[in-house]
JSON list of C-alpha atoms in Angstrom, two decimals:
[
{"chain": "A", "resi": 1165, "resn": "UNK", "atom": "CA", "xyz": [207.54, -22.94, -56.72]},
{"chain": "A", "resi": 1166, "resn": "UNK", "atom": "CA", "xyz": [207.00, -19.57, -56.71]},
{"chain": "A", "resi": 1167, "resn": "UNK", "atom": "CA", "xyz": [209.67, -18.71, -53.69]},
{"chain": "A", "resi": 1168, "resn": "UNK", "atom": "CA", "xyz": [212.40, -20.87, -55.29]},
{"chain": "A", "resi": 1169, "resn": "UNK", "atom": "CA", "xyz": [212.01, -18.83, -58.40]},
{"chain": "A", "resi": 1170, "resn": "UNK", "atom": "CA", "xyz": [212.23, -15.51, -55.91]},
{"chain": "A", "resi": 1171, "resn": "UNK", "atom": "CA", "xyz": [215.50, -17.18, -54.52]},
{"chain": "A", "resi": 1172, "resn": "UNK", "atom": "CA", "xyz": [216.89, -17.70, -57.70]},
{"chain": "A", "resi": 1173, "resn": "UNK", "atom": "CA", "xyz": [216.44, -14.28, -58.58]},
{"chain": "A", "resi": 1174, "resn": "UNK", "atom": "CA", "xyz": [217.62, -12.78, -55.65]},
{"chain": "A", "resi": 1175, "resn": "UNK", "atom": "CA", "xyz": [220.87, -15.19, -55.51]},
{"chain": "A", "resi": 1176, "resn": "UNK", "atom": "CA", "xyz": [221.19, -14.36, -59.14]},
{"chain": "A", "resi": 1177, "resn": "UNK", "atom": "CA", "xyz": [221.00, -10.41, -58.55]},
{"chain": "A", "resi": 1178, "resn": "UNK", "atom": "CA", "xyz": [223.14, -10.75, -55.68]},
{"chain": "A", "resi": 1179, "resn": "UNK", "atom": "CA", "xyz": [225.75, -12.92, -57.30]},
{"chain": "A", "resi": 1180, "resn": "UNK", "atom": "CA", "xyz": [225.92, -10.33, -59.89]},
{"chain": "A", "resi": 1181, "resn": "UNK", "atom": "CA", "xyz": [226.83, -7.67, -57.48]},
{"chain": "A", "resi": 1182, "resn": "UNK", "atom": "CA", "xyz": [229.88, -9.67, -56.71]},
{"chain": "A", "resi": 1183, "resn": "UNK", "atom": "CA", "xyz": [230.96, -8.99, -60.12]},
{"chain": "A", "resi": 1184, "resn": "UNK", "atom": "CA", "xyz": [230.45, -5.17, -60.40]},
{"chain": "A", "resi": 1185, "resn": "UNK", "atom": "CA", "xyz": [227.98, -3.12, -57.32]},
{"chain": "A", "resi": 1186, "resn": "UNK", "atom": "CA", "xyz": [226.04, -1.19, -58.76]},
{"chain": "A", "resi": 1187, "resn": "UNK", "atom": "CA", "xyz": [224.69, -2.94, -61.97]},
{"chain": "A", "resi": 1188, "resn": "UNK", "atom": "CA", "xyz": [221.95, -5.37, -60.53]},
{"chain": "A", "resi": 1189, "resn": "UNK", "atom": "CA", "xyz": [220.37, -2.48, -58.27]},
{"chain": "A", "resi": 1190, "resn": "UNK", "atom": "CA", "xyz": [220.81, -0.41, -61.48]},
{"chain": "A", "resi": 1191, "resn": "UNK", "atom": "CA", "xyz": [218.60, -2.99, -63.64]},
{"chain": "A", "resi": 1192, "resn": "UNK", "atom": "CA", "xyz": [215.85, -3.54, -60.46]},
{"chain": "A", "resi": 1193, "resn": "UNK", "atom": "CA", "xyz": [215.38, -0.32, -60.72]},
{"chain": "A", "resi": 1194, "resn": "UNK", "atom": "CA", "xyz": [215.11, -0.25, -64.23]},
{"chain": "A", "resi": 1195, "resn": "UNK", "atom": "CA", "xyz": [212.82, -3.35, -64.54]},
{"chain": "A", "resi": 1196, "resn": "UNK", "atom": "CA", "xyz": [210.66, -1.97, -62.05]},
{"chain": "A", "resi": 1197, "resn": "UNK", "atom": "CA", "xyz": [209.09, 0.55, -65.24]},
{"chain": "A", "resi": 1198, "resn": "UNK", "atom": "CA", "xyz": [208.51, -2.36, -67.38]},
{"chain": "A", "resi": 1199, "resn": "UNK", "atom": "CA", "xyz": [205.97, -5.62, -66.83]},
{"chain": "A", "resi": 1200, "resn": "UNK", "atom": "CA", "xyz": [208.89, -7.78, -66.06]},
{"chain": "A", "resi": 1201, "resn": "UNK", "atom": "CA", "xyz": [209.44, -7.16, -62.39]},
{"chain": "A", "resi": 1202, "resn": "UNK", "atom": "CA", "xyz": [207.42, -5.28, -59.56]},
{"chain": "A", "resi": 1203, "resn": "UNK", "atom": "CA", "xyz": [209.74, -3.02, -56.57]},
{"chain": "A", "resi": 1204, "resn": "UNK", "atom": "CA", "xyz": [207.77, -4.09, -53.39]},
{"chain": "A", "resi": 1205, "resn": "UNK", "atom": "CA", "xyz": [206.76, -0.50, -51.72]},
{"chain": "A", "resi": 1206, "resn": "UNK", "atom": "CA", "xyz": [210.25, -0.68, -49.26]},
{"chain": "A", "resi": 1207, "resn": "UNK", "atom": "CA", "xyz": [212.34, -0.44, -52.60]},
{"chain": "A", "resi": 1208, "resn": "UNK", "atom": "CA", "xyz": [210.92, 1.55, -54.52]},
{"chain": "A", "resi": 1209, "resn": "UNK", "atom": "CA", "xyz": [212.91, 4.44, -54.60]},
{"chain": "A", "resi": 1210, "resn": "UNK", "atom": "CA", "xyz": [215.23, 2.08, -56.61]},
{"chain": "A", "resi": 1211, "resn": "UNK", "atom": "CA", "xyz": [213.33, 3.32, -59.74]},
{"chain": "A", "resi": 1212, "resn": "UNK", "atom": "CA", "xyz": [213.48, 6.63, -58.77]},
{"chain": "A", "resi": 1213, "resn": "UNK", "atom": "CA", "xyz": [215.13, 8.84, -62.14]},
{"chain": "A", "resi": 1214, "resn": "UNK", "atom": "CA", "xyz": [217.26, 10.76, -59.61]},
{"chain": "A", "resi": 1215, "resn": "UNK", "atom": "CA", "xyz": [218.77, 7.30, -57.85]},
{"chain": "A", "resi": 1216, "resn": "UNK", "atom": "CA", "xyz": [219.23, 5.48, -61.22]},
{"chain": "A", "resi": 1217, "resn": "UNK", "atom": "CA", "xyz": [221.26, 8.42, -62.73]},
{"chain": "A", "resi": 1218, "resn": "UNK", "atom": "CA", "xyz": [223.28, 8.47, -59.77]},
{"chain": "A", "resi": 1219, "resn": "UNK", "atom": "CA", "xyz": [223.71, 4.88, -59.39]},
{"chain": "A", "resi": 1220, "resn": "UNK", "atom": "CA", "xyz": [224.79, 4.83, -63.36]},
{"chain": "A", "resi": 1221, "resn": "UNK", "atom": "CA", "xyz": [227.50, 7.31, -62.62]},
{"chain": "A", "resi": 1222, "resn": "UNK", "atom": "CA", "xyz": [228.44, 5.29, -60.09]},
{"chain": "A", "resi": 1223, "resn": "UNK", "atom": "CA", "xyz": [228.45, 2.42, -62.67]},
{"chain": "A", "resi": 1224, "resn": "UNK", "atom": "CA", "xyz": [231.01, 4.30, -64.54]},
{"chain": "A", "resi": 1225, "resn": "UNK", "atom": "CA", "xyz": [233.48, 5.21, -61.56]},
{"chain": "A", "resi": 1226, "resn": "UNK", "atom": "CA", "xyz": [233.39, 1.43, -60.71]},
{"chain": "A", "resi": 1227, "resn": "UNK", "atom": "CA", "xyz": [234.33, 0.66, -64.19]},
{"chain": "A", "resi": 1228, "resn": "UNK", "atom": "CA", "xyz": [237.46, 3.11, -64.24]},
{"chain": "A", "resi": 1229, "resn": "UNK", "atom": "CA", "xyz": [238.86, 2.84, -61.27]},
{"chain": "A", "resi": 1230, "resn": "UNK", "atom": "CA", "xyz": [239.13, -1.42, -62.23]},
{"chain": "A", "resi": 1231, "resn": "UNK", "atom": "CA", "xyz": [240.46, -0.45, -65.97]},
{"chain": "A", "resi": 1232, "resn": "UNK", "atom": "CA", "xyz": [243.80, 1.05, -63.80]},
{"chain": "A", "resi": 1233, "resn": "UNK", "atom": "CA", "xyz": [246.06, -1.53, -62.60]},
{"chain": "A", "resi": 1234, "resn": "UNK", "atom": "CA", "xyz": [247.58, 0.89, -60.01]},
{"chain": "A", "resi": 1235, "resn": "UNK", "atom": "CA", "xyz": [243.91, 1.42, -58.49]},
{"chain": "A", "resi": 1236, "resn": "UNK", "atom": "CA", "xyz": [242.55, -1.77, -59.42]},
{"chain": "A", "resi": 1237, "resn": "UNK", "atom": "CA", "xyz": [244.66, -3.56, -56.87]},
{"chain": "A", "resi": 1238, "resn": "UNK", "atom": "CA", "xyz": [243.98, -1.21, -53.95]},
{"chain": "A", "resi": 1239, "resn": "UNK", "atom": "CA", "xyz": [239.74, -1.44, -54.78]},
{"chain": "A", "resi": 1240, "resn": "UNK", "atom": "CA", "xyz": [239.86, -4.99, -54.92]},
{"chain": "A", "resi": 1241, "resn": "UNK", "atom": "CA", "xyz": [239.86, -4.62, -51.05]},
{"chain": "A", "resi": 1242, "resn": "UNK", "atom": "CA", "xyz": [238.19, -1.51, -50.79]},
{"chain": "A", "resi": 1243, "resn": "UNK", "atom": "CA", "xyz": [235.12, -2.80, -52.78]},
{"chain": "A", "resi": 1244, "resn": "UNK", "atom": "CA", "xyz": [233.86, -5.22, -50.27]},
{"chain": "A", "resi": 1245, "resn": "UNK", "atom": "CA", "xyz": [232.05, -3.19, -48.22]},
{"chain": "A", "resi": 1246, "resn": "UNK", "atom": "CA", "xyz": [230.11, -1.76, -51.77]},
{"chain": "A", "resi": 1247, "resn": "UNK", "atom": "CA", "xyz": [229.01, -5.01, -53.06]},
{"chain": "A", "resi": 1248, "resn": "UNK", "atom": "CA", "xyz": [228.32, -6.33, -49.07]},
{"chain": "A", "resi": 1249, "resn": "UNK", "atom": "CA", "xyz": [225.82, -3.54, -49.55]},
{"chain": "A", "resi": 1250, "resn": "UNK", "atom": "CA", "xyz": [224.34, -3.78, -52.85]},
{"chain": "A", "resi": 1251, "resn": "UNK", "atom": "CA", "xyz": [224.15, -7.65, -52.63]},
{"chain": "A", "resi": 1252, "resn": "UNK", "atom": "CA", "xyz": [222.09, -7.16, -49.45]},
{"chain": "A", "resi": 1253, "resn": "UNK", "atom": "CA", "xyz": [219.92, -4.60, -50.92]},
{"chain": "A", "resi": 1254, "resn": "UNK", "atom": "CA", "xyz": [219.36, -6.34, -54.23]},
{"chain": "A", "resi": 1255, "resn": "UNK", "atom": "CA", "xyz": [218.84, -9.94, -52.41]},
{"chain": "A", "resi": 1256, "resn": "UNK", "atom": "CA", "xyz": [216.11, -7.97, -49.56]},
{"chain": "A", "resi": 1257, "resn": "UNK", "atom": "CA", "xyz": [214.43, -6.64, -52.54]},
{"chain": "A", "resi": 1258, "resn": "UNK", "atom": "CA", "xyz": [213.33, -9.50, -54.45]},
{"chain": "A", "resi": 1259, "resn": "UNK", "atom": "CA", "xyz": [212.40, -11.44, -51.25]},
{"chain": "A", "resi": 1260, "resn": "UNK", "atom": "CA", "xyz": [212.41, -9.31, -48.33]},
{"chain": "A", "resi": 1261, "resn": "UNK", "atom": "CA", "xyz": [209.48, -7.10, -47.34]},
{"chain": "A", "resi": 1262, "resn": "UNK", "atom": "CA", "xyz": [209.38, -5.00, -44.51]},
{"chain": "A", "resi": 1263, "resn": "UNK", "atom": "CA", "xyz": [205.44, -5.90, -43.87]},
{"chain": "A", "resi": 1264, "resn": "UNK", "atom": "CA", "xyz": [206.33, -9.34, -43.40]},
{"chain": "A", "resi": 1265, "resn": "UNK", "atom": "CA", "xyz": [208.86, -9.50, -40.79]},
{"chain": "A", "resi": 1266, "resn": "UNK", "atom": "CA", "xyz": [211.82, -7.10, -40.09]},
{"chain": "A", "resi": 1267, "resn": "UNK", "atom": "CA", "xyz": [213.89, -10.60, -39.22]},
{"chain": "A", "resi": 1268, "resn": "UNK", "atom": "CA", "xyz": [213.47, -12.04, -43.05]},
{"chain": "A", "resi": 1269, "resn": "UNK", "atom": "CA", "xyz": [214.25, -9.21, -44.47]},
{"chain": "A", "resi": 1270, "resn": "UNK", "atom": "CA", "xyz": [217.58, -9.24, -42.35]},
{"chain": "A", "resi": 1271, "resn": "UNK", "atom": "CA", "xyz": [218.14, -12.65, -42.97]},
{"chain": "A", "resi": 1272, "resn": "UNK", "atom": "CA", "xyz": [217.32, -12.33, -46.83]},
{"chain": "A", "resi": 1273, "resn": "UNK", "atom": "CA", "xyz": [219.45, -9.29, -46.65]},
{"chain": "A", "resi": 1274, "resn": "UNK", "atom": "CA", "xyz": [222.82, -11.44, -45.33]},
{"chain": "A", "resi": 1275, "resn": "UNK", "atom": "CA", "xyz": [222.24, -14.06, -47.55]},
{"chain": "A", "resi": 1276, "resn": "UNK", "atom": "CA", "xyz": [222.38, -11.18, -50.67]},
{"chain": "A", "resi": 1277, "resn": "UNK", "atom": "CA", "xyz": [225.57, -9.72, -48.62]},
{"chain": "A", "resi": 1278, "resn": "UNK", "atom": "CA", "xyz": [227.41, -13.17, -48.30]},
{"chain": "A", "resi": 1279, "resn": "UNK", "atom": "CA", "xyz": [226.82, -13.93, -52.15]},
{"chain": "A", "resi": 1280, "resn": "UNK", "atom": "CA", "xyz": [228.38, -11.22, -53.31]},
{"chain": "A", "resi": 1281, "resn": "UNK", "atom": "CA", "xyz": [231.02, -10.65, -51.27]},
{"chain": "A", "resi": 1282, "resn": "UNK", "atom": "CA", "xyz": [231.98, -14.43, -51.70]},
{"chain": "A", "resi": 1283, "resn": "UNK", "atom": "CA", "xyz": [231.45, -13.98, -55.73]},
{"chain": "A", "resi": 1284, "resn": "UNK", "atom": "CA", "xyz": [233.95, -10.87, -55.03]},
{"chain": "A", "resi": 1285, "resn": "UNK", "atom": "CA", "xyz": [236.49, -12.72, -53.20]},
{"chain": "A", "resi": 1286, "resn": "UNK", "atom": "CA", "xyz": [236.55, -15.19, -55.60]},
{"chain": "A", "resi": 1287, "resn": "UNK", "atom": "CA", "xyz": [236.70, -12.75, -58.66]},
{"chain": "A", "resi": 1288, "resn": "UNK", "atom": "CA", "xyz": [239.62, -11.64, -56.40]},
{"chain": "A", "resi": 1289, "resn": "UNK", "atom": "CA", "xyz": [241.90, -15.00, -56.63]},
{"chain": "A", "resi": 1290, "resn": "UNK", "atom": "CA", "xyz": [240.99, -14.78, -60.42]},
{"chain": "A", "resi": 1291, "resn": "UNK", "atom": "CA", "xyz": [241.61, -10.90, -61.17]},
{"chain": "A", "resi": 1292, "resn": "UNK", "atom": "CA", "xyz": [245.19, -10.64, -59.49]},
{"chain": "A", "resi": 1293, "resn": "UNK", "atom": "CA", "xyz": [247.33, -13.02, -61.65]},
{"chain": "A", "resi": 1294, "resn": "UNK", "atom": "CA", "xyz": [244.76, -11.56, -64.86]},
{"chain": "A", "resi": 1295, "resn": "UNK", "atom": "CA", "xyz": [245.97, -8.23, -64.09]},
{"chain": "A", "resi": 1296, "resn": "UNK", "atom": "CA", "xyz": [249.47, -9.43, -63.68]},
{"chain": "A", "resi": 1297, "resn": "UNK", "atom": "CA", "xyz": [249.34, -10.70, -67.28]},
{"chain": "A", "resi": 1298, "resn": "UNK", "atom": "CA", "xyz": [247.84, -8.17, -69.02]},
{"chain": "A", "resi": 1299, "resn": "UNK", "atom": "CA", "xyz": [249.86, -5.32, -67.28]},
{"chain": "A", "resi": 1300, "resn": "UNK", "atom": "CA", "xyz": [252.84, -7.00, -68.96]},
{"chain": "A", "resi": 1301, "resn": "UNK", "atom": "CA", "xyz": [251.09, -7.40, -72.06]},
{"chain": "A", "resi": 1302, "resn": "UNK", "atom": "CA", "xyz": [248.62, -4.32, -73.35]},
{"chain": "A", "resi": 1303, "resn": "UNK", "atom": "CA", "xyz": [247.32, -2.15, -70.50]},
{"chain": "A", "resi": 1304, "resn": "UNK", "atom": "CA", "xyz": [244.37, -1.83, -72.83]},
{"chain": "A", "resi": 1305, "resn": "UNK", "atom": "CA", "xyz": [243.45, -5.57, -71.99]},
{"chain": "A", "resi": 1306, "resn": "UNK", "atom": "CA", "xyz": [242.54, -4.03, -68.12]},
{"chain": "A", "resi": 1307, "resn": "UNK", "atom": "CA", "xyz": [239.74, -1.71, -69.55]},
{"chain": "A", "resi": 1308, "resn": "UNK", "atom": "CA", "xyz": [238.04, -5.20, -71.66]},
{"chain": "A", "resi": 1309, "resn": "UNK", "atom": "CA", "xyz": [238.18, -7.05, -68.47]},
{"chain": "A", "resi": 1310, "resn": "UNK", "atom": "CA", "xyz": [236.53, -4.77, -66.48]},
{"chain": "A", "resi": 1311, "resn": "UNK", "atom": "CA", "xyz": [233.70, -3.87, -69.27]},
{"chain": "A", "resi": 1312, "resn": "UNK", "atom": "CA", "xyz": [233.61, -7.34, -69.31]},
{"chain": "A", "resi": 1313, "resn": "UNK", "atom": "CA", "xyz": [232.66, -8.06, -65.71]},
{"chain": "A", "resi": 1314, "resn": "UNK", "atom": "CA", "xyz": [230.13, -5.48, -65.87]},
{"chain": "A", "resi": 1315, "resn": "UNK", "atom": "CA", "xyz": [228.87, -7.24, -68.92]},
{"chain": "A", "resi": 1316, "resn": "UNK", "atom": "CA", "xyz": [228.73, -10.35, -66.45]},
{"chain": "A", "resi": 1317, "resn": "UNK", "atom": "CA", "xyz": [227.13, -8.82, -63.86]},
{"chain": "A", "resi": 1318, "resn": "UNK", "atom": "CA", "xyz": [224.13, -7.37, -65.85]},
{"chain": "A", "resi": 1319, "resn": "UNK", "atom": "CA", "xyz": [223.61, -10.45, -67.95]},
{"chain": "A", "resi": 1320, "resn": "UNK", "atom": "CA", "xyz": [222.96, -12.55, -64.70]},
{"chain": "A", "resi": 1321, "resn": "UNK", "atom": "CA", "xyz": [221.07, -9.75, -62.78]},
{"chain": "A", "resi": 1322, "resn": "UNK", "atom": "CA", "xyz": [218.87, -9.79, -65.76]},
{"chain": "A", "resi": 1323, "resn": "UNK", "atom": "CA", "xyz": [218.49, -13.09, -66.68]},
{"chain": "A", "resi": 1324, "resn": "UNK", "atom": "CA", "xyz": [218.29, -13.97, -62.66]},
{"chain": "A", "resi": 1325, "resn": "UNK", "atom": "CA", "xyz": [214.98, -11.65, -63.22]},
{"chain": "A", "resi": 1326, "resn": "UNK", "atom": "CA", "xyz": [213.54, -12.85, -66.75]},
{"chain": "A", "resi": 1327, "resn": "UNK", "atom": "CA", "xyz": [214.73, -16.90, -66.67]},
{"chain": "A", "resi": 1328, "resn": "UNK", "atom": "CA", "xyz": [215.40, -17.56, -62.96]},
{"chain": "A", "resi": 1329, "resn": "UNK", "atom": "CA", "xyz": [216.47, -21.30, -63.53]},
{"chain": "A", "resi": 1330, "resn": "UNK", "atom": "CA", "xyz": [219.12, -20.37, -66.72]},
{"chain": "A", "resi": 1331, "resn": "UNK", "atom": "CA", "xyz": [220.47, -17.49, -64.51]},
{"chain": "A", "resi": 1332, "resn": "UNK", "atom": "CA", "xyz": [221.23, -19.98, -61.57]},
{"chain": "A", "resi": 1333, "resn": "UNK", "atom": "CA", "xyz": [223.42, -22.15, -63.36]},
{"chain": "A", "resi": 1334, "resn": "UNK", "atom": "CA", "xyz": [225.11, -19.46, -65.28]},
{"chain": "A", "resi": 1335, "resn": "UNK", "atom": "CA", "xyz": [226.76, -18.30, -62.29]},
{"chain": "A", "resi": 1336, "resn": "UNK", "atom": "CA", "xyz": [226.77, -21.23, -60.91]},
{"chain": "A", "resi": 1337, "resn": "UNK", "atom": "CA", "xyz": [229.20, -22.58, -64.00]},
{"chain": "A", "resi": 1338, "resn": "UNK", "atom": "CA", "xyz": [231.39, -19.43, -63.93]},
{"chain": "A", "resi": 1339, "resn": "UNK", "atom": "CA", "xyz": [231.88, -20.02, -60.05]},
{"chain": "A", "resi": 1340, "resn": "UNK", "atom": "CA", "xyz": [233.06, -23.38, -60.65]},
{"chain": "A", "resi": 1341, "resn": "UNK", "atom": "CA", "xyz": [235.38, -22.12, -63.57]},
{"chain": "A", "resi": 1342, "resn": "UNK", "atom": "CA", "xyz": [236.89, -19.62, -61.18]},
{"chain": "A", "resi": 1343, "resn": "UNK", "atom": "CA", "xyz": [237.76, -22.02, -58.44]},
{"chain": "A", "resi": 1344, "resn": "UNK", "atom": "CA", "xyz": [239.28, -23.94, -61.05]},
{"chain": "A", "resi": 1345, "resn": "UNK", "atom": "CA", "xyz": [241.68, -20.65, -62.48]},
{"chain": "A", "resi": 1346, "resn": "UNK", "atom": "CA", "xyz": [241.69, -19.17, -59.00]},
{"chain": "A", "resi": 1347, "resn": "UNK", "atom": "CA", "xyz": [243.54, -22.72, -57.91]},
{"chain": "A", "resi": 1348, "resn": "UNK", "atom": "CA", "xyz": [245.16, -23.31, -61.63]},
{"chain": "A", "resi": 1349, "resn": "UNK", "atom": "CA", "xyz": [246.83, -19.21, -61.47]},
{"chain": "A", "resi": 1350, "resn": "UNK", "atom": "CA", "xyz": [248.59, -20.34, -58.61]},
{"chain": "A", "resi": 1351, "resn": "UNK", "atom": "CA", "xyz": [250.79, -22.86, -60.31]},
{"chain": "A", "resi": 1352, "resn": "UNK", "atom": "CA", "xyz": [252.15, -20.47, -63.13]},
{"chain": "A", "resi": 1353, "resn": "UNK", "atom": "CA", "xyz": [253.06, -17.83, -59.82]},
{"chain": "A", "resi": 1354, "resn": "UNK", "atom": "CA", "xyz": [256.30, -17.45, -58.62]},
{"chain": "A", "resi": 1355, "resn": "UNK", "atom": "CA", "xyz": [257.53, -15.77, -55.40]},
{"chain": "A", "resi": 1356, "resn": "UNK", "atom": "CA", "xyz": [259.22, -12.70, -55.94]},
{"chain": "A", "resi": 1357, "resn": "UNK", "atom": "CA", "xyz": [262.99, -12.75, -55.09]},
{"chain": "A", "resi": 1358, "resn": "UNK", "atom": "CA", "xyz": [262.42, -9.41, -53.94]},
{"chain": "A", "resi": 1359, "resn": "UNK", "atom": "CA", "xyz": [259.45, -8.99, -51.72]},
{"chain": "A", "resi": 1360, "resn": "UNK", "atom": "CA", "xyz": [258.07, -12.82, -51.62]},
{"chain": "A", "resi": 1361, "resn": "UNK", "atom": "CA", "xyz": [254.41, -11.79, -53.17]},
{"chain": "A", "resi": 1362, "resn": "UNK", "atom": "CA", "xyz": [253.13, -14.43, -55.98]},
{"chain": "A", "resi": 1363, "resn": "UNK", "atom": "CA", "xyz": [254.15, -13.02, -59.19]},
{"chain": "A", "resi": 1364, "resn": "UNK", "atom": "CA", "xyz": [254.04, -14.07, -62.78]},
{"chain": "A", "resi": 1365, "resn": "UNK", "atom": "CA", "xyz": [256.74, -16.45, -63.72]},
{"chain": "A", "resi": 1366, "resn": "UNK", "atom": "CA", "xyz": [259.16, -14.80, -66.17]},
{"chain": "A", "resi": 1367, "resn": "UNK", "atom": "CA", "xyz": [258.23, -11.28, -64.63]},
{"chain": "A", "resi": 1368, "resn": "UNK", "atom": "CA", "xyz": [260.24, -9.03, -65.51]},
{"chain": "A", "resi": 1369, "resn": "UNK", "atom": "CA", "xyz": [259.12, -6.04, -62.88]},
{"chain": "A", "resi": 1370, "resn": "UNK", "atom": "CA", "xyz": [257.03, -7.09, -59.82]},
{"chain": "A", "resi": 1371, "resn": "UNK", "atom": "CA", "xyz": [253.94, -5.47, -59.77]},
{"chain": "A", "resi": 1372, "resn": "UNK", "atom": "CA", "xyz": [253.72, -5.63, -55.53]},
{"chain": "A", "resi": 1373, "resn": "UNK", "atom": "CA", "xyz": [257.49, -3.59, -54.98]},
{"chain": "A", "resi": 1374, "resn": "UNK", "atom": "CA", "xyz": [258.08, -2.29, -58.49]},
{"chain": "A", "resi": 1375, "resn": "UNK", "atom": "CA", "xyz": [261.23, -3.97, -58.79]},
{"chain": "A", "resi": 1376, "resn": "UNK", "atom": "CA", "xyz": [263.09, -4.72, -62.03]},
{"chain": "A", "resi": 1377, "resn": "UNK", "atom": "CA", "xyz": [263.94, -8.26, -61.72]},
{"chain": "A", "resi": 1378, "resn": "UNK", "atom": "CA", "xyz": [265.73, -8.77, -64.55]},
{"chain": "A", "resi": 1379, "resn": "UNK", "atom": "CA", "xyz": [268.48, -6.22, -63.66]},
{"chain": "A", "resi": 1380, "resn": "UNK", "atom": "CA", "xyz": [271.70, -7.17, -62.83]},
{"chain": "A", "resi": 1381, "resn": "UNK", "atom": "CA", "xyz": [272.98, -6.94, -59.22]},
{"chain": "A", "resi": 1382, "resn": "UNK", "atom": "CA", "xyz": [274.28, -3.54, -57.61]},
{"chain": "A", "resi": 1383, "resn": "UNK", "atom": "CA", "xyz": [277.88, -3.21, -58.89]},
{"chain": "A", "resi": 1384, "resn": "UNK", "atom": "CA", "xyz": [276.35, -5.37, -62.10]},
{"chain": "A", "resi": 1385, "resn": "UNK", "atom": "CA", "xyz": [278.22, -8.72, -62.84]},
{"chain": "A", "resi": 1386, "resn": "UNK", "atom": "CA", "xyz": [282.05, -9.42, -62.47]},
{"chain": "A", "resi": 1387, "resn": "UNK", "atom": "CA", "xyz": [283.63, -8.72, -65.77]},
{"chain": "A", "resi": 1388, "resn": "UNK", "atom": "CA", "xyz": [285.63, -11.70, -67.31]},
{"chain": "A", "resi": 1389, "resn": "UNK", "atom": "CA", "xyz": [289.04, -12.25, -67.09]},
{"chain": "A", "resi": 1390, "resn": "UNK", "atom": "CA", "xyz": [291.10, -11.52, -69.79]},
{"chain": "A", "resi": 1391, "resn": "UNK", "atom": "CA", "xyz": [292.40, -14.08, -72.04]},
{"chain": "A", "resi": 1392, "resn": "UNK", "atom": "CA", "xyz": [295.93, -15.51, -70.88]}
]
């Protein structure tokens, strides 16, 4: 029982690393100073003051550079290599030990890697059309969606450590409402007449070419005839 509750954890952890990097190593490293949850000796520098204030900052820069549309769009790429990373590290560390066998902690280690990059690729589908809205709407409405996946990610990294079981089918239930969006946002997306990307129907400017949509063509339209 004991190792399902350790794989729960770590595929908790590691699912929250899909959502934002940083913030599931951030709380092991934080848990690791309270009775709650024990760094095996391999991962300990986790807790280390220096590494948590650096991995905060870093909790910040993720944050901002998702608030901005015009970033946003080129880190949604850029970030898989990041949360490959951290979900391999946070997975390893709640089940991996290097003096067990170098080959489970690899293999613990992939399986943290593939969660959250799969979590991010899905947070993808579901992020694109969002931002489309929003940047149409209030660019403000960015900024809440990104606090709001960092929200996400440290509620499950730290429930996935204090209530395995309710962490599990928390992100369990938002994966299965995101292939639902992720396949729903696709039926409200309209090719762009200029470029062909998937844009919002009713656009007005695409966000993939910048183009106004709504403006009339070169020359602008043939002025009426004159009565008779």
């Amino acid at each position: 029982m004991t190792n399902v509750l350790e794989y729960l954890t770590a595929f908790g952890v590691a699912g929250g690393a899909g959502a934002k990097a940083f913030v599931p190593v951030f709380l092991l490293g934080l848990l690791h100073h309270t009775k709650y949850f024990e760094l095996s000796a391999a991962f300990r520098w986790m807790a280390d003051p220096t590494v948590l204030v650096i991995l905060g900052v870093l909790i910040v820069f993720e944050i901002w550079i998702d608030a901005h549309p015009d970033l946003g769009e080129y880190s949604d790429l850029a970030a898989y290599l990041p949360k490959l990373i951290a979900g391999f590290i946070a997975f390893a560390a709640v089940v991996g030990s290097l003096d067990q066998s170098l080959v489970e902690l690899g293999a613990s280690g992939l399986l943290g890697g593939a969660t959250a990059t799969g979590v991010h690729y899905l947070r993808n589908r579901i992020r694109r059309p969002v931002r489309e809205l929003t940047g149409g709407v209030h660019d403000g409405l960015s900024k809440v969606f990104s606090l709001g996946e960092a929200g996400f990610s440290g509620v499950v990294g730290l429930a996935a450590v204090l209530v395995p079981v309710a962490a599990a089918l928390l992100l369990l239930g938002v994966v299965l409402a995101g292939v639902w969006l992720a396949v729903r946002g696709t039926e409200w997306r309209v090719p762009c007449p200029k470029c062909g990307e998937l844009i919002r129907s009713g656009a007005v400017v695409c966000p993939s070419c910048r183009q106004d949509l709504a403006a009339p063509p070169a020359g602008g339209p043939p002025a009426a005839a004159p009565p008779a």
